[in-house]
PDB file of C-alpha atoms in Angstrom:
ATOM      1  CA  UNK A 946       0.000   0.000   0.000  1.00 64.00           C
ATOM      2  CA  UNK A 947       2.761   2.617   0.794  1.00 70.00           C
ATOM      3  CA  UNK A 948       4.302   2.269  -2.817  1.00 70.00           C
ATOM      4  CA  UNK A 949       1.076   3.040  -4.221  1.00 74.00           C
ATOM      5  CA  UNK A 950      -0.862   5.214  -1.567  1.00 77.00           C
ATOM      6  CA  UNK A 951       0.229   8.500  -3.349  1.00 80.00           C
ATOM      7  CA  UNK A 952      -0.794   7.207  -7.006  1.00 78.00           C
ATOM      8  CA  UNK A 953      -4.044   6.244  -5.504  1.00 79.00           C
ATOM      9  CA  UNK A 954      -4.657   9.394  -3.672  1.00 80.00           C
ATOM     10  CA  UNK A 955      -3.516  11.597  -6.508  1.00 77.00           C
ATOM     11  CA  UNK A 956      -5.877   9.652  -9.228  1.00 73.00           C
ATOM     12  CA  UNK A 957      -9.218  10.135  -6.493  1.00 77.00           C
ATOM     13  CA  UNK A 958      -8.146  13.953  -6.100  1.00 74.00           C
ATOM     14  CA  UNK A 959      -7.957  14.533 -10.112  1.00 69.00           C
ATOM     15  CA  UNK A 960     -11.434  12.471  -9.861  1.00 65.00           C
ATOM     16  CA  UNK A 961     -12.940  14.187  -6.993  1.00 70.00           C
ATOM     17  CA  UNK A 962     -12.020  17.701  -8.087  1.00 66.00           C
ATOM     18  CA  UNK A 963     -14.387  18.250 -10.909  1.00 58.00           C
ATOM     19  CA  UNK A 964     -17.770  17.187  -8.694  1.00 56.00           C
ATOM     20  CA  UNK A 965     -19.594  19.472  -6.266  1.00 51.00           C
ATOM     21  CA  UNK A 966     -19.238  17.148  -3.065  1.00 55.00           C
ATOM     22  CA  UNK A 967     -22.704  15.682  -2.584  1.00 53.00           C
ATOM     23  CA  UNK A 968     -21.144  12.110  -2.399  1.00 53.00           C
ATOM     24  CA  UNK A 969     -20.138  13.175   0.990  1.00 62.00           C
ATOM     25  CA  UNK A 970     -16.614  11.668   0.341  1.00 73.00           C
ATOM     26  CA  UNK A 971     -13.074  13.328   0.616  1.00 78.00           C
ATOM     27  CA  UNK A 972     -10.252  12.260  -1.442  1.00 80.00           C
ATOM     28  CA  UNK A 973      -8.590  10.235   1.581  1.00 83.00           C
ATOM     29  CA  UNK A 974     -12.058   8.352   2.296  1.00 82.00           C
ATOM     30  CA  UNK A 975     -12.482   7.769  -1.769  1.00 81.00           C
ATOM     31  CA  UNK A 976      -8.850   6.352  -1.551  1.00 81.00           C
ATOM     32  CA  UNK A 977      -9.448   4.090   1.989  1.00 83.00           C
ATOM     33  CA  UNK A 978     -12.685   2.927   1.009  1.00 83.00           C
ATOM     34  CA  UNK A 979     -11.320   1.937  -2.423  1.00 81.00           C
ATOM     35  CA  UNK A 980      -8.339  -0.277  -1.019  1.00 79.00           C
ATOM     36  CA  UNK A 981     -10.832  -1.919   1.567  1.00 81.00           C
ATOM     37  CA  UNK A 982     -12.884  -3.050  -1.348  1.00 80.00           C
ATOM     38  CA  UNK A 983      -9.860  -3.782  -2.991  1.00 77.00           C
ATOM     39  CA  UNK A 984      -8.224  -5.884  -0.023  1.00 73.00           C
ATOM     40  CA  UNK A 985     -11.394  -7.717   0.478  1.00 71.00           C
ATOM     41  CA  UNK A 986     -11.222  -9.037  -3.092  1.00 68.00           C
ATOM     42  CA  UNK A 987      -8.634 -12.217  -2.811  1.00 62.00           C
ATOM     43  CA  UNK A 988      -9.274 -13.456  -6.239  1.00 70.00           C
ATOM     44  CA  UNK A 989      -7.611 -10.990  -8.240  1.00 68.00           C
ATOM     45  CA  UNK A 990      -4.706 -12.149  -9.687  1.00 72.00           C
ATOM     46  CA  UNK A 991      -2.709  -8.671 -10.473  1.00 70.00           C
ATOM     47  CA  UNK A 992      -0.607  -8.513 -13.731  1.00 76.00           C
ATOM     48  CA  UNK A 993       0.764  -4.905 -13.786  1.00 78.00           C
ATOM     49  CA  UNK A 994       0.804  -1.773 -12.121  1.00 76.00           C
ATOM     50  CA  UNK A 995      -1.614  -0.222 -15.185  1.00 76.00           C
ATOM     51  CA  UNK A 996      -4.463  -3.344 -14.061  1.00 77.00           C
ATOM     52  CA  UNK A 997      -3.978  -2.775 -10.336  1.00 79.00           C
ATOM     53  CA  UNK A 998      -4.693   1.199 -11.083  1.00 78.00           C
ATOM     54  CA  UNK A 999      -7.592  -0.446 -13.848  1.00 79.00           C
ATOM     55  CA  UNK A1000      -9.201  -2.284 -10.987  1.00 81.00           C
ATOM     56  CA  UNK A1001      -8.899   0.969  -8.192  1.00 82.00           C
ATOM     57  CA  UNK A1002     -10.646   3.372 -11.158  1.00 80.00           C
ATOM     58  CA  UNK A1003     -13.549   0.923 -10.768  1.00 82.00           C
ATOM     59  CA  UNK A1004     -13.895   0.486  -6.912  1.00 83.00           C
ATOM     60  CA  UNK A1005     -13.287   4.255  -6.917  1.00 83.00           C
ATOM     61  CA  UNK A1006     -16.235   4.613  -9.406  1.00 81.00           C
ATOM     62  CA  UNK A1007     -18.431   2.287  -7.545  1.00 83.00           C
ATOM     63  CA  UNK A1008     -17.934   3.997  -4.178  1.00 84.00           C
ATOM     64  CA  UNK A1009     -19.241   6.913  -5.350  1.00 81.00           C
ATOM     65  CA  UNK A1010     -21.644   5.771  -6.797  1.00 80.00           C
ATOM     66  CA  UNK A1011     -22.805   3.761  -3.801  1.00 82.00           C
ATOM     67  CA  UNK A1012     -22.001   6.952  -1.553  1.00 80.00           C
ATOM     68  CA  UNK A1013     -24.326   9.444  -4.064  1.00 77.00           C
ATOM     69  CA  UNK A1014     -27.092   6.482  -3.882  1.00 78.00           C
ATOM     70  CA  UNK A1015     -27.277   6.410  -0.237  1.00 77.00           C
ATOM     71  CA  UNK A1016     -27.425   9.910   0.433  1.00 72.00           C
ATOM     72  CA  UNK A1017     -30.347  10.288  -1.597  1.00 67.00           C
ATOM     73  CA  UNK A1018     -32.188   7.296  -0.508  1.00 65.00           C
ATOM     74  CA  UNK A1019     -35.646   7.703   0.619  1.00 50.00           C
ATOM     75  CA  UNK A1020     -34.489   6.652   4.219  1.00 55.00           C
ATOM     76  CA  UNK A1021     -32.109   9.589   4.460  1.00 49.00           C
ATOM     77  CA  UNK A1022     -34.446  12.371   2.614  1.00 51.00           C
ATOM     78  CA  UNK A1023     -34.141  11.702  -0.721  1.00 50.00           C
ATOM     79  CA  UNK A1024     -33.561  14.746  -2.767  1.00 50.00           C
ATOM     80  CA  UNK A1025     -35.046  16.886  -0.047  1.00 49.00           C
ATOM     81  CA  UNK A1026     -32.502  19.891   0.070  1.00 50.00           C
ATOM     82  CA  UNK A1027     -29.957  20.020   3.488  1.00 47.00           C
ATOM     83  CA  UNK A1028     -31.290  22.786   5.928  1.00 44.00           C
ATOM     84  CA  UNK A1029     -28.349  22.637   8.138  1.00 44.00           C
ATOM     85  CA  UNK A1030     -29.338  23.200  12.235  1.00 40.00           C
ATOM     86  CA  UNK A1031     -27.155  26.903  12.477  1.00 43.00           C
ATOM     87  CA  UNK A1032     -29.677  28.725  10.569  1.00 42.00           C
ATOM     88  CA  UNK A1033     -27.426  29.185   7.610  1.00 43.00           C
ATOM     89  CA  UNK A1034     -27.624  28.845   3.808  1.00 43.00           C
ATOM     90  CA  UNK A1035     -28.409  25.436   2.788  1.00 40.00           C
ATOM     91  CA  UNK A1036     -25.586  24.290   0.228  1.00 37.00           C
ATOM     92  CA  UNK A1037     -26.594  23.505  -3.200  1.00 40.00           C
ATOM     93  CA  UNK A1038     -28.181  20.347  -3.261  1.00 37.00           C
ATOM     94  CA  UNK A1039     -27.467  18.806  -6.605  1.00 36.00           C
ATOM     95  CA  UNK A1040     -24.138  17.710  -8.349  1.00 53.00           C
ATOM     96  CA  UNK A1041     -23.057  19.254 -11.247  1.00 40.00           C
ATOM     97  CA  UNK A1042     -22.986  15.992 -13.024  1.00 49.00           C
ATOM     98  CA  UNK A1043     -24.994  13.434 -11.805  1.00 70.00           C
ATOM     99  CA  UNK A1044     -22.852  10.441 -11.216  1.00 74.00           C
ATOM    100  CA  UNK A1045     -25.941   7.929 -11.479  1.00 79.00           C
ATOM    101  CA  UNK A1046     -26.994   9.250 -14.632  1.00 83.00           C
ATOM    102  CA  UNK A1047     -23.345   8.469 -15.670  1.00 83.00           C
ATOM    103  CA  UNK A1048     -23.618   5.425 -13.956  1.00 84.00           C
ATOM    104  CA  UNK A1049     -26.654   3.908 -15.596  1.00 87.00           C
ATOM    105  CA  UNK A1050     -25.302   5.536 -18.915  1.00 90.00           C
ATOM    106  CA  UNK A1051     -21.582   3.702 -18.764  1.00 91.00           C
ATOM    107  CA  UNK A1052     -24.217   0.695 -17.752  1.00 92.00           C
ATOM    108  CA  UNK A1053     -25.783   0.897 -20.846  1.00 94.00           C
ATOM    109  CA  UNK A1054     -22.480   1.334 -23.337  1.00 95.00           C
ATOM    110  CA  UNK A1055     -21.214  -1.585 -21.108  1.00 94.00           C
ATOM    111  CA  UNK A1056     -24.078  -4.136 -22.724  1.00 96.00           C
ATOM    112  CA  UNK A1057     -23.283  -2.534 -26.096  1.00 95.00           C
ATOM    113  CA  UNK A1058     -19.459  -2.428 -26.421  1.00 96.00           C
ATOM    114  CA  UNK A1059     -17.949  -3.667 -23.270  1.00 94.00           C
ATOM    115  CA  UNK A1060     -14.407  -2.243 -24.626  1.00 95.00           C
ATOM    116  CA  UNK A1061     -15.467   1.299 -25.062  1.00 95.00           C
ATOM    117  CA  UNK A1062     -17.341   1.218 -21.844  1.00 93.00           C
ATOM    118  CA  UNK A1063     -14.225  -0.208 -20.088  1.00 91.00           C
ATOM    119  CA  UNK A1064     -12.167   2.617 -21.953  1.00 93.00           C
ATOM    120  CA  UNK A1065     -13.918   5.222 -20.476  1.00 91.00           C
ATOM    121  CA  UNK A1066     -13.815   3.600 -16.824  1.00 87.00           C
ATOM    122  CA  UNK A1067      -9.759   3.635 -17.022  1.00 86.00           C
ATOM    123  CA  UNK A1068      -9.704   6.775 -18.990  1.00 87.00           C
ATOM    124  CA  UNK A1069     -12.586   8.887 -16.835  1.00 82.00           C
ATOM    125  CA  UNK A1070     -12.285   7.200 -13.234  1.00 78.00           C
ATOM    126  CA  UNK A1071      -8.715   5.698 -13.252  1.00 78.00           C
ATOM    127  CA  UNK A1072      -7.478   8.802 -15.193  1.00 77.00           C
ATOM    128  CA  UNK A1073      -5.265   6.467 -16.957  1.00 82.00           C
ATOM    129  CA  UNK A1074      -3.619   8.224 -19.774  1.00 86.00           C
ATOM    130  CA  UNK A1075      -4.257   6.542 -23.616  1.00 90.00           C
ATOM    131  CA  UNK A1076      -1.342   4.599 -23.326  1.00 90.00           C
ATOM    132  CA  UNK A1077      -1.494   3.123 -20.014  1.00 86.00           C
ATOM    133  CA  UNK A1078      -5.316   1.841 -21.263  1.00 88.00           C
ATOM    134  CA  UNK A1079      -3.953   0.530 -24.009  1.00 91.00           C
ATOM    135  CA  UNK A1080      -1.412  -1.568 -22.177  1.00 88.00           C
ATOM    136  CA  UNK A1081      -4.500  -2.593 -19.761  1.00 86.00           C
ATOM    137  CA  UNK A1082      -6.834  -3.623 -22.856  1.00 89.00           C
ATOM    138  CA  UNK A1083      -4.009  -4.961 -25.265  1.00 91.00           C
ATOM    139  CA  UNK A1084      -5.169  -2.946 -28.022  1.00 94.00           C
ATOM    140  CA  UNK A1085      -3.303   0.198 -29.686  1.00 95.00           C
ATOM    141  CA  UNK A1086      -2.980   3.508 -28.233  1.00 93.00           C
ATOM    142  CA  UNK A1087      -4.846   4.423 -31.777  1.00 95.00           C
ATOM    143  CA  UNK A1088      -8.101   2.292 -30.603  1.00 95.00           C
ATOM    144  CA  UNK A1089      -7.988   3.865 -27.620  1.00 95.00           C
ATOM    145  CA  UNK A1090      -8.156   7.432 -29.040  1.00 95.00           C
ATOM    146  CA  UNK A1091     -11.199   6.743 -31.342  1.00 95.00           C
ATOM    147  CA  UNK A1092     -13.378   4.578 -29.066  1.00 96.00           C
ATOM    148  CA  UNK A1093     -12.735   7.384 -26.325  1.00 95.00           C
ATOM    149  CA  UNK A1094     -13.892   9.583 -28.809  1.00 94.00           C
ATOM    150  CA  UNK A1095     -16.920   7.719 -29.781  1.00 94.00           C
ATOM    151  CA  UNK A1096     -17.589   6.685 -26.371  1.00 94.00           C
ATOM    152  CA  UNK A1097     -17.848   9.945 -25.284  1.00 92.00           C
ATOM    153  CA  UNK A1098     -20.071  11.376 -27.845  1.00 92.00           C
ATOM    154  CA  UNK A1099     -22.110   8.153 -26.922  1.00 93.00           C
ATOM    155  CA  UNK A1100     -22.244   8.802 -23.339  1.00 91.00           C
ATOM    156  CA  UNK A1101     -23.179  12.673 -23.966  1.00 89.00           C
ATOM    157  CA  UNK A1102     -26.324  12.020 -25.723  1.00 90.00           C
ATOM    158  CA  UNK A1103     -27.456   9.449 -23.527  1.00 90.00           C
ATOM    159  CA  UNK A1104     -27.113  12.120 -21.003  1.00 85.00           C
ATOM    160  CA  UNK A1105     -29.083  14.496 -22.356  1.00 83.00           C
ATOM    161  CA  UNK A1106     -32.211  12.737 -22.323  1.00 70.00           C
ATOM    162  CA  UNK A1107     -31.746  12.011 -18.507  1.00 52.00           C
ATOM    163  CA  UNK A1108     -33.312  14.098 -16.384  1.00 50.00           C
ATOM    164  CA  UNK A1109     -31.165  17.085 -14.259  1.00 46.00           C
TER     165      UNK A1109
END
């Protein structure tokens, strides 16, 4: 863990750093609850550094997804906006993306193109550059570059039918 505790934490930072925080997670949580997940899975058989940091972009994406879902179960208020108890104003109460949208959407590509989906897990929530997917998938850093591309463009305009 210390050899790759900074990797780790630098990879949830980039992550965390473009989403307003109504997951409710820091970058060191993201990071410890990722390597719990990842220590309680004794199957995996690790071939490289690029599948280890392939395998952490997924926990990382499903612990915030997880963390977003149970926030706005029904149990804990649903969408009902946070009136914090000192009177002042309550913070905004939506992401600016919304990570289950994206979720569901990367779901979706997943049934139709498994690679592209997986290209965009590494790519978006590893933050694994082009090459290092490549390595990870065994295809050429030029099939990286056009299924991001068309994965992308995919994943936009499923988007914009979901609802804010």
């Amino acid at each position: 863990m210390p050899l790759v505790y900074g990797e780790l934490r630098r990879l949830a930072h980039r992550h965390l750093r473009g989403w307003v925080s109504d997951h409710g997670l820091q970058t060191t949580a993201l990071v410890n609850e990722a390597y719990l997940r990842l220590v309680g899975s004794s199957q995996v058989s690790w071939q490289n550094r690029a599948h280890f940091f392939a395998l952490s972009a997924r926990l990382m994406r499903r612990v915030l997804v997880d963390a977003v879902r149970a926030r706005h179960s029904q149990k804990r208020g649903g969408r009902a906006p946070h009136v914090p108890l000192d009177g002042s104003e309550p913070a905004p109460a939506l992401t600016r993306r919304d990570l289950i949208a994206l979720d569901e959407a990367l779901t979706a590509l997943a049934k139709l193109d498994p690679r592209k989906a997986k290209i965009v897990e590494l790519r978006y929530f590893g933050g694994l550059t082009s090459e290092e997917s490549a390595e990870v998938l065994g295809v050429s850093h030029v099939t990286i570059e056009r299924e991001w591309r068309v994965a992308k463009l995919w994943l936009a305009r499923e988007l914009k039918g979901a609802p804010p």
